[in-house]
Coordinates of C-alpha atoms in Angstrom, one line a residue:
Chain W
M1 CA -32.2 -42.9 36.5
I2 CA -34.2 -44.2 33.5
A3 CA -32.4 -44.4 30.1
L4 CA -34.5 -43.5 27.3
L5 CA -32.9 -44.7 23.9
D6 CA -32.7 -41.9 21.5
Y7 CA -32.3 -43.5 18.0
G8 CA -34.6 -40.8 16.3
A9 CA -38.0 -42.3 17.1
G10 CA -40.6 -39.5 16.7
N11 CA -42.5 -39.8 19.9
I12 CA -39.4 -39.7 22.2
R13 CA -40.6 -36.2 23.8
S14 CA -44.0 -37.6 24.7
V15 CA -42.6 -40.9 26.5
E16 CA -39.8 -38.5 28.2
K17 CA -42.5 -36.4 29.4
A18 CA -44.7 -39.0 30.6
L19 CA -41.7 -40.6 32.6
R20 CA -40.9 -37.4 34.2
F21 CA -44.5 -36.7 35.1
V22 CA -44.6 -40.0 37.1
G23 CA -41.5 -39.0 38.9
A24 CA -38.5 -40.8 37.0
E25 CA -35.2 -39.0 36.4
V26 CA -34.7 -39.4 32.6
Q27 CA -31.8 -39.3 30.4
R28 CA -32.0 -39.7 26.6
M29 CA -29.1 -42.0 25.4
A30 CA -27.9 -41.8 21.9
S31 CA -25.0 -43.9 22.5
P32 CA -24.3 -47.0 24.8
D33 CA -21.5 -45.1 26.9
S34 CA -23.8 -44.2 30.0
L35 CA -26.2 -47.0 30.2
S36 CA -24.5 -48.4 33.2
G37 CA -25.5 -45.7 35.4
A38 CA -29.2 -46.3 34.6
H39 CA -31.9 -48.3 36.7
G40 CA -34.1 -49.2 33.7
V41 CA -34.0 -48.7 30.2
V42 CA -36.9 -47.5 27.8
L43 CA -37.1 -48.6 24.3
P44 CA -39.8 -46.1 22.5
G45 CA -40.9 -46.3 19.0
V46 CA -43.1 -45.6 16.2
G47 CA -42.9 -46.3 12.5
A48 CA -41.1 -48.9 10.9
F49 CA -39.3 -51.9 12.3
D50 CA -36.2 -51.8 9.9
D51 CA -35.7 -48.1 10.6
C52 CA -35.9 -48.7 14.2
I53 CA -33.1 -51.6 14.0
N54 CA -31.0 -50.1 11.4
S55 CA -30.6 -46.7 13.5
M56 CA -30.0 -48.6 16.8
Q57 CA -27.3 -50.6 14.9
R58 CA -25.8 -47.3 13.6
Q59 CA -25.7 -45.8 17.1
E60 CA -24.5 -49.1 18.7
L61 CA -27.5 -49.4 20.7
L62 CA -28.5 -52.8 19.5
G63 CA -25.7 -54.9 21.2
A64 CA -25.9 -52.6 24.4
T65 CA -29.6 -53.1 24.6
R66 CA -29.0 -56.9 24.1
D67 CA -26.5 -57.0 27.0
W68 CA -28.5 -55.0 29.2
I69 CA -31.6 -57.3 28.9
R70 CA -29.1 -60.2 29.4
S71 CA -27.9 -58.8 32.6
G72 CA -31.4 -59.1 33.9
R73 CA -32.1 -55.4 34.5
P74 CA -35.5 -53.6 33.9
F75 CA -36.3 -52.9 30.3
L76 CA -39.6 -51.5 28.7
G77 CA -40.4 -51.6 25.1
I78 CA -43.1 -49.7 23.4
C79 CA -44.8 -50.0 20.4
V80 CA -42.0 -50.7 17.8
G81 CA -39.5 -50.9 20.8
Y82 CA -41.8 -54.2 21.8
Q83 CA -41.5 -55.3 18.0
A84 CA -37.7 -55.0 18.2
L85 CA -37.5 -57.7 20.8
F86 CA -38.5 -60.3 18.4
E87 CA -36.8 -62.0 15.6
R88 CA -38.0 -60.5 12.4
S89 CA -40.8 -58.7 10.6
E90 CA -43.0 -59.3 8.0
E91 CA -43.0 -55.7 7.1
F92 CA -42.7 -55.1 3.4
N93 CA -39.1 -55.5 2.3
S94 CA -38.0 -56.0 5.8
C95 CA -34.5 -57.6 6.3
A96 CA -33.4 -56.3 9.5
L97 CA -32.8 -58.9 12.4
G98 CA -34.5 -58.0 15.5
L99 CA -33.1 -58.5 19.0
G100 CA -34.4 -62.0 19.2
V101 CA -35.4 -62.1 23.0
F102 CA -38.3 -63.6 22.3
G103 CA -39.0 -66.1 19.6
G104 CA -41.5 -65.5 17.0
P105 CA -42.1 -63.1 14.0
V106 CA -43.9 -59.6 13.7
V107 CA -46.9 -59.9 11.5
R108 CA -49.3 -57.7 9.9
F109 CA -53.4 -57.6 10.7
Q110 CA -55.2 -59.2 8.0
P111 CA -58.2 -57.7 6.4
T112 CA -61.1 -59.8 7.1
A113 CA -64.1 -60.4 4.8
G114 CA -66.3 -59.9 7.9
E115 CA -68.8 -57.0 8.4
P116 CA -67.6 -54.4 9.2
A117 CA -64.2 -54.9 7.6
L118 CA -61.2 -54.5 9.8
K119 CA -59.5 -51.2 9.3
I120 CA -55.8 -51.2 9.3
P121 CA -53.9 -49.6 10.9
Q122 CA -55.7 -50.3 14.1
I123 CA -56.0 -46.5 15.6
G124 CA -57.7 -46.0 18.8
W125 CA -58.5 -47.1 22.3
N126 CA -58.7 -50.9 22.9
Q127 CA -59.0 -53.2 25.8
V128 CA -56.3 -55.0 27.6
E129 CA -57.2 -58.4 28.9
L130 CA -54.5 -59.6 31.4
T131 CA -53.3 -63.2 31.5
S132 CA -52.8 -63.1 35.3
D133 CA -52.9 -60.6 38.0
K134 CA -49.2 -61.1 38.7
C135 CA -47.4 -58.9 36.1
P136 CA -45.9 -56.0 38.3
L137 CA -46.3 -53.5 35.2
F138 CA -50.2 -53.8 35.6
Q139 CA -50.5 -53.4 39.3
G140 CA -53.5 -51.3 40.1
I141 CA -54.8 -51.7 36.4
P142 CA -57.9 -53.8 35.9
T143 CA -58.1 -56.3 33.4
G144 CA -60.2 -54.8 30.5
S145 CA -58.7 -51.3 30.8
Y146 CA -58.3 -49.3 27.7
F147 CA -55.1 -48.2 26.1
Y148 CA -54.1 -46.2 23.1
F149 CA -53.0 -48.1 20.1
V150 CA -51.7 -47.2 16.5
H151 CA -50.2 -50.0 14.6
S152 CA -50.7 -52.2 11.6
F153 CA -48.2 -54.8 12.9
F154 CA -47.7 -57.0 16.1
P155 CA -45.6 -59.6 17.5
K156 CA -46.7 -63.2 17.6
P157 CA -44.7 -64.9 20.6
E158 CA -43.9 -68.6 20.0
D159 CA -43.8 -69.0 23.9
A160 CA -47.4 -68.1 25.0
S161 CA -46.0 -68.0 28.6
V162 CA -44.6 -64.7 28.1
V163 CA -47.9 -63.0 27.0
A164 CA -48.9 -60.6 29.9
S165 CA -52.1 -59.4 27.9
Y166 CA -54.2 -60.1 24.9
T167 CA -56.3 -57.5 22.8
Q168 CA -59.0 -58.2 20.6
Y169 CA -58.9 -56.8 17.0
G170 CA -60.2 -59.2 14.4
K171 CA -58.3 -62.1 16.4
P172 CA -56.9 -61.6 19.8
F173 CA -53.2 -60.6 19.7
A174 CA -50.4 -60.3 22.5
S175 CA -50.8 -56.7 23.4
A176 CA -48.2 -56.9 26.1
V177 CA -45.4 -59.3 27.2
W178 CA -43.5 -59.9 30.4
K179 CA -40.5 -62.2 31.3
D180 CA -38.3 -61.8 34.3
N181 CA -37.3 -58.0 34.0
V182 CA -38.1 -57.6 30.4
Y183 CA -41.8 -55.7 29.8
A184 CA -43.1 -54.6 26.5
T185 CA -46.3 -53.3 25.1
Q186 CA -47.9 -52.8 21.6
F187 CA -50.2 -49.8 23.0
H188 CA -48.7 -46.4 23.9
P189 CA -48.7 -45.9 27.7
E190 CA -47.5 -42.3 27.2
K191 CA -50.7 -41.5 25.2
S192 CA -53.0 -43.7 27.3
Q193 CA -54.0 -41.1 30.1
A194 CA -54.3 -42.4 33.6
N195 CA -54.0 -46.0 32.7
G196 CA -50.9 -45.3 30.9
L197 CA -49.2 -43.0 33.5
R198 CA -50.0 -45.8 36.1
L199 CA -48.1 -48.5 34.0
L200 CA -45.0 -46.2 33.3
K201 CA -45.2 -45.4 37.3
N202 CA -45.2 -49.2 37.9
F203 CA -42.0 -49.5 35.8
V204 CA -40.3 -46.6 37.3
D205 CA -41.1 -48.2 40.7
L206 CA -39.8 -51.4 40.1
A207 CA -36.6 -50.1 38.2
G208 CA -35.8 -47.1 40.7
R209 CA -36.0 -43.8 39.8
Chain R
M1 CA -63.0 -54.2 21.5
L2 CA -61.7 -51.1 19.7
A3 CA -63.8 -48.3 21.0
R4 CA -65.1 -45.6 18.6
R5 CA -63.4 -42.3 19.2
V6 CA -64.9 -39.0 20.2
I7 CA -62.6 -36.2 19.1
P8 CA -62.9 -32.4 19.8
C9 CA -61.4 -30.1 17.2
L10 CA -59.6 -26.9 18.0
D11 CA -59.3 -24.4 15.4
V12 CA -56.4 -22.2 16.4
H13 CA -55.7 -18.7 15.1
D14 CA -53.1 -16.5 16.6
G15 CA -52.7 -18.8 19.8
K16 CA -56.7 -18.8 20.4
V17 CA -59.3 -21.2 19.6
T18 CA -61.9 -19.9 17.2
R19 CA -64.9 -20.9 15.5
G20 CA -66.4 -20.1 12.3
V21 CA -69.5 -21.0 10.4
Q22 CA -69.3 -23.0 6.9
F23 CA -65.8 -22.4 6.4
G24 CA -65.7 -18.8 7.8
R25 CA -62.3 -17.2 7.1
A26 CA -60.2 -15.4 9.8
E27 CA -59.6 -12.5 7.4
E28 CA -63.3 -11.9 7.0
G29 CA -63.6 -11.5 10.6
G30 CA -66.0 -14.2 10.9
L31 CA -64.5 -16.0 13.6
K32 CA -65.3 -16.1 17.2
S33 CA -62.7 -16.7 19.9
V34 CA -63.8 -19.4 22.3
G35 CA -60.9 -19.7 24.5
D36 CA -57.2 -20.7 25.3
P37 CA -56.3 -24.0 23.3
V38 CA -54.3 -25.4 26.1
E39 CA -57.1 -24.7 28.7
L40 CA -59.6 -26.3 26.4
A41 CA -57.5 -29.2 25.8
R42 CA -57.1 -29.9 29.4
R43 CA -60.7 -29.8 29.9
Y44 CA -61.3 -32.3 27.0
N45 CA -58.6 -34.4 28.4
D46 CA -60.4 -34.4 31.7
Q47 CA -63.8 -35.3 30.2
G48 CA -62.0 -38.4 28.5
A49 CA -61.7 -37.3 24.9
D50 CA -59.9 -40.1 22.9
E51 CA -58.0 -37.7 20.8
M52 CA -57.7 -33.9 20.0
V53 CA -57.2 -32.1 16.7
F54 CA -55.5 -28.8 16.6
F55 CA -56.1 -27.1 13.1
D56 CA -54.2 -24.0 12.3
I57 CA -56.7 -22.1 10.3
T58 CA -54.5 -19.3 8.8
A59 CA -51.5 -21.5 8.3
S60 CA -49.2 -18.5 8.3
A61 CA -45.5 -18.7 9.1
H62 CA -46.2 -16.7 12.5
N63 CA -49.1 -18.9 13.3
R64 CA -46.8 -22.1 12.8
S65 CA -44.5 -21.1 15.4
S66 CA -47.4 -20.2 18.0
M67 CA -49.1 -23.7 17.0
I68 CA -45.8 -25.4 17.9
D69 CA -45.8 -23.8 21.2
V70 CA -49.6 -24.8 21.6
I71 CA -48.7 -28.4 20.9
E72 CA -45.6 -28.5 23.3
R73 CA -47.8 -26.9 26.2
T74 CA -50.6 -29.3 25.5
A75 CA -48.3 -32.4 25.3
D76 CA -46.7 -31.4 28.6
C77 CA -50.2 -31.8 30.3
C78 CA -52.5 -34.2 28.3
F79 CA -51.0 -37.6 27.7
M80 CA -53.1 -38.5 24.9
P81 CA -53.1 -38.6 21.1
L82 CA -52.8 -35.1 19.5
T83 CA -53.1 -34.3 15.8
V84 CA -52.3 -31.1 14.0
G85 CA -53.4 -29.9 10.6
G86 CA -53.1 -26.8 8.7
G87 CA -50.2 -25.3 6.9
I88 CA -48.2 -28.6 6.6
R89 CA -46.8 -28.6 3.3
T90 CA -43.5 -30.5 3.5
V91 CA -41.9 -33.4 5.3
E92 CA -39.7 -30.9 7.5
D93 CA -43.1 -29.4 8.7
M94 CA -44.3 -32.8 9.7
G95 CA -41.1 -33.4 11.6
L96 CA -41.6 -30.2 13.6
M97 CA -45.3 -31.0 14.8
L98 CA -44.2 -34.6 15.6
Q99 CA -41.3 -33.5 17.4
A100 CA -43.3 -30.9 19.5
G101 CA -45.6 -33.7 20.7
A102 CA -48.1 -34.4 17.9
D103 CA -48.6 -38.1 17.2
K104 CA -50.3 -37.4 13.7
V105 CA -50.3 -34.8 11.1
S106 CA -53.1 -33.9 9.0
I107 CA -52.7 -32.6 5.2
N108 CA -55.5 -31.5 3.0
S109 CA -54.6 -28.8 0.2
S110 CA -50.9 -29.6 0.2
A111 CA -51.7 -33.3 -0.5
L112 CA -54.0 -32.2 -3.2
A113 CA -51.3 -30.1 -4.7
N114 CA -48.6 -32.7 -4.5
P115 CA -49.8 -36.0 -3.9
Q116 CA -46.4 -37.4 -3.4
L117 CA -46.2 -35.5 -0.1
I118 CA -48.4 -38.3 1.5
H119 CA -46.1 -40.9 0.3
S120 CA -42.8 -39.0 1.3
G121 CA -44.4 -38.5 4.9
A122 CA -45.6 -42.0 5.2
S123 CA -42.2 -43.3 4.1
K124 CA -40.4 -41.3 6.8
Y125 CA -42.9 -41.4 9.7
G126 CA -45.1 -44.4 8.9
S127 CA -48.7 -44.5 7.5
Q128 CA -50.2 -44.2 11.1
C129 CA -48.8 -40.8 11.4
I130 CA -50.3 -39.3 8.1
V131 CA -54.0 -38.2 8.0
V132 CA -55.4 -37.1 4.8
S133 CA -58.1 -34.5 5.4
I134 CA -60.7 -34.0 2.5
D135 CA -63.1 -31.4 2.2
V136 CA -66.3 -32.4 0.1
K137 CA -69.4 -30.6 -1.1
R138 CA -72.4 -32.5 -2.6
G139 CA -72.6 -31.9 -6.2
L140 CA -75.2 -33.0 -9.0
D141 CA -76.0 -37.0 -9.7
Q142 CA -74.7 -38.1 -6.2
R143 CA -71.2 -36.7 -6.8
W144 CA -69.2 -35.5 -4.0
E145 CA -66.5 -32.9 -5.3
V146 CA -63.4 -32.4 -3.4
F147 CA -62.3 -28.8 -2.7
S148 CA -59.1 -27.3 -1.6
A149 CA -58.0 -23.9 0.0
G150 CA -60.3 -24.1 2.8
G151 CA -63.3 -25.0 0.6
R152 CA -62.7 -22.3 -1.8
K153 CA -61.3 -24.1 -4.7
N154 CA -63.2 -26.9 -6.6
T155 CA -60.3 -29.5 -7.6
G156 CA -62.4 -31.4 -9.9
R157 CA -61.7 -34.8 -8.1
L158 CA -64.4 -37.1 -6.5
A159 CA -64.4 -37.7 -2.8
V160 CA -64.2 -41.6 -3.0
E161 CA -61.6 -41.7 -5.7
W162 CA -59.3 -39.1 -4.0
A163 CA -59.9 -41.0 -0.5
Y164 CA -58.8 -44.2 -2.4
E165 CA -55.7 -42.7 -3.9
A166 CA -54.6 -41.1 -0.7
V167 CA -54.8 -44.5 1.0
R168 CA -52.9 -46.1 -1.9
L169 CA -50.0 -43.4 -1.3
G170 CA -49.7 -44.2 2.2
A171 CA -52.4 -42.2 4.4
G172 CA -53.1 -44.3 7.5
E173 CA -56.6 -42.3 8.3
I174 CA -58.9 -40.0 6.3
V175 CA -60.9 -37.2 7.9
L176 CA -64.0 -36.2 5.6
N177 CA -65.2 -33.0 6.1
S178 CA -68.6 -32.0 4.6
I179 CA -68.7 -28.4 3.5
D180 CA -72.4 -28.3 3.2
A181 CA -72.9 -29.4 6.9
D182 CA -69.8 -27.8 8.6
G183 CA -70.9 -25.2 11.2
T184 CA -74.6 -25.8 10.5
K185 CA -75.4 -28.4 13.7
A186 CA -77.7 -30.0 11.0
G187 CA -76.0 -33.5 11.1
F188 CA -73.3 -35.1 9.3
D189 CA -73.5 -36.1 5.5
L190 CA -74.0 -39.7 6.1
E191 CA -74.0 -40.9 2.8
I192 CA -70.6 -39.8 1.6
T193 CA -69.3 -40.9 4.8
R194 CA -70.5 -44.4 4.3
R195 CA -69.2 -44.3 0.9
V196 CA -65.8 -43.4 1.7
S197 CA -65.6 -45.5 4.8
E198 CA -66.6 -48.7 2.9
S199 CA -64.2 -47.9 0.2
V200 CA -61.1 -47.5 2.0
G201 CA -59.4 -49.8 4.5
V202 CA -58.0 -47.3 7.0
P203 CA -60.2 -45.6 9.7
V204 CA -62.5 -42.6 8.7
V205 CA -63.3 -39.8 10.9
A206 CA -66.5 -38.0 10.2
S207 CA -66.4 -34.0 10.6
G208 CA -68.8 -31.3 10.0
G209 CA -72.4 -30.9 11.3
A210 CA -72.6 -32.3 14.7
G211 CA -75.5 -30.7 16.5
T212 CA -77.2 -33.1 18.6
L213 CA -76.1 -36.3 20.3
D214 CA -78.0 -38.5 17.8
H215 CA -76.1 -37.0 14.9
M216 CA -72.9 -38.3 16.4
A217 CA -74.4 -41.9 16.9
D218 CA -76.0 -41.8 13.4
V219 CA -72.6 -41.0 11.6
L220 CA -71.0 -44.0 13.5
L221 CA -73.7 -46.4 12.9
I222 CA -75.3 -45.4 9.5
G223 CA -72.1 -43.5 8.1
C224 CA -69.9 -46.5 9.2
A225 CA -67.4 -43.9 10.6
D226 CA -64.8 -45.0 13.0
A227 CA -64.7 -41.6 14.6
V228 CA -66.4 -38.6 15.2
L229 CA -65.0 -35.1 15.2
A230 CA -66.9 -31.9 16.5
A231 CA -65.9 -28.4 17.7
S232 CA -68.9 -26.0 18.4
I233 CA -70.8 -28.4 20.4
F234 CA -68.0 -28.8 22.8
H235 CA -66.7 -25.5 22.8
Y236 CA -69.8 -23.8 23.7
G237 CA -70.5 -26.3 26.3
T238 CA -73.7 -27.7 24.7
Y239 CA -72.4 -31.1 25.5
T240 CA -69.4 -32.5 27.2
V241 CA -67.4 -35.4 25.7
R242 CA -68.6 -37.7 28.4
Q243 CA -72.3 -37.0 27.6
V244 CA -71.7 -37.9 24.0
K245 CA -70.0 -41.1 25.1
E246 CA -72.9 -42.0 27.4
H247 CA -75.3 -41.5 24.7
L248 CA -73.4 -43.5 22.3
A249 CA -73.1 -46.3 24.6
K250 CA -76.9 -46.3 25.1
R251 CA -77.0 -46.6 21.3
G252 CA -75.0 -49.8 21.5
I253 CA -71.7 -48.1 20.2
P254 CA -68.6 -49.4 21.9
V255 CA -66.9 -46.4 23.7
R256 CA -64.3 -45.7 26.3
L257 CA -65.8 -44.3 29.4
V258 CA -63.5 -43.0 32.1

């Protein structure tokens, strides 16, 4: 069973549908009580970093997620659920502390003087360049594949060895990370048609249905 | 590299996709039914559409509940970005559409009547969710005026100024519809598209007037749009999404071919 952390993120239904589509048994979890029965945990997200962290804190999901990751069991973060793994965000007025699983800040794209100017947020399909062919999440997905992005911020991991893929927008940024059993993507696999479904299936396969 | 997007738009009335010419209105009987929205959405999903827009053209309470049903059923089978517009007047309306499976909501007349709605929506759901759709008509002296109420009412605002204001209030994307070009298949209004795209820092989607493959390429290359939206040419099967993208690729535009 895959536990889908339900802290009020707007896109939870889409993530739930996509996980079910690839064969997972899914349960929404709004409190940490029943995490122990899960094979994998998915943290979805859309919107603001602080909203995500504060809601998780209120529902006692923050500590439970940290414990889950520490125990080495499979975890997938999506979009803001990826950013939440880092220490802090440079979003306007942000003061929440992230999970701190990875070192580094979450920063905003910087408009460039170049032609054409960089539009922010990045909205649309962009290519994911894999750093190796080893990452289990990307099995069967060739480097250069397109995924759907919609975001203004992205994490800058201190440790480059955790970066599973880079994507070019102005400059290259870390569009996915992988360390042990922790996976996270800035793009939305649940909205990325066949490539996204393959990625989710890979996660469900490695975690167990 | 970020691909330019090709977006089919489905105008929904009473659970059916319809199409009018130049802001034709349902109550005037000027609409043709072109099919079941979920069936069309599936077809465009298979053709590699980058996103889909569902537009509630009557925006009545009855139509809203049928729209929620359409979005839910589409999101069950199409794992791609969905935008809903038409009749969204409050932050609660936005929430209903996002919960149903939409990724973005598009507001037009309601934002003109109450610009704070942009700010409230962006604060609650993030700028990336809030699309402001702008209907413009070319006036005298190279001025493009903004119309509300489905093109019926001149607001006295100017297109570039309103787009800039909408972005300042938190809009994460602008859809620019040319009333003059809509439904004519005579090409997009390249000039106002370029002016708006160059004056805001968020993506701009060009809408209204797609008739040929070169129209789509021109509005991306000359109009500097980030995406193209079209209805008739897809609904009537003039071109598939894939044919459009292959043509754009030939003209050197980055697209996602699947």
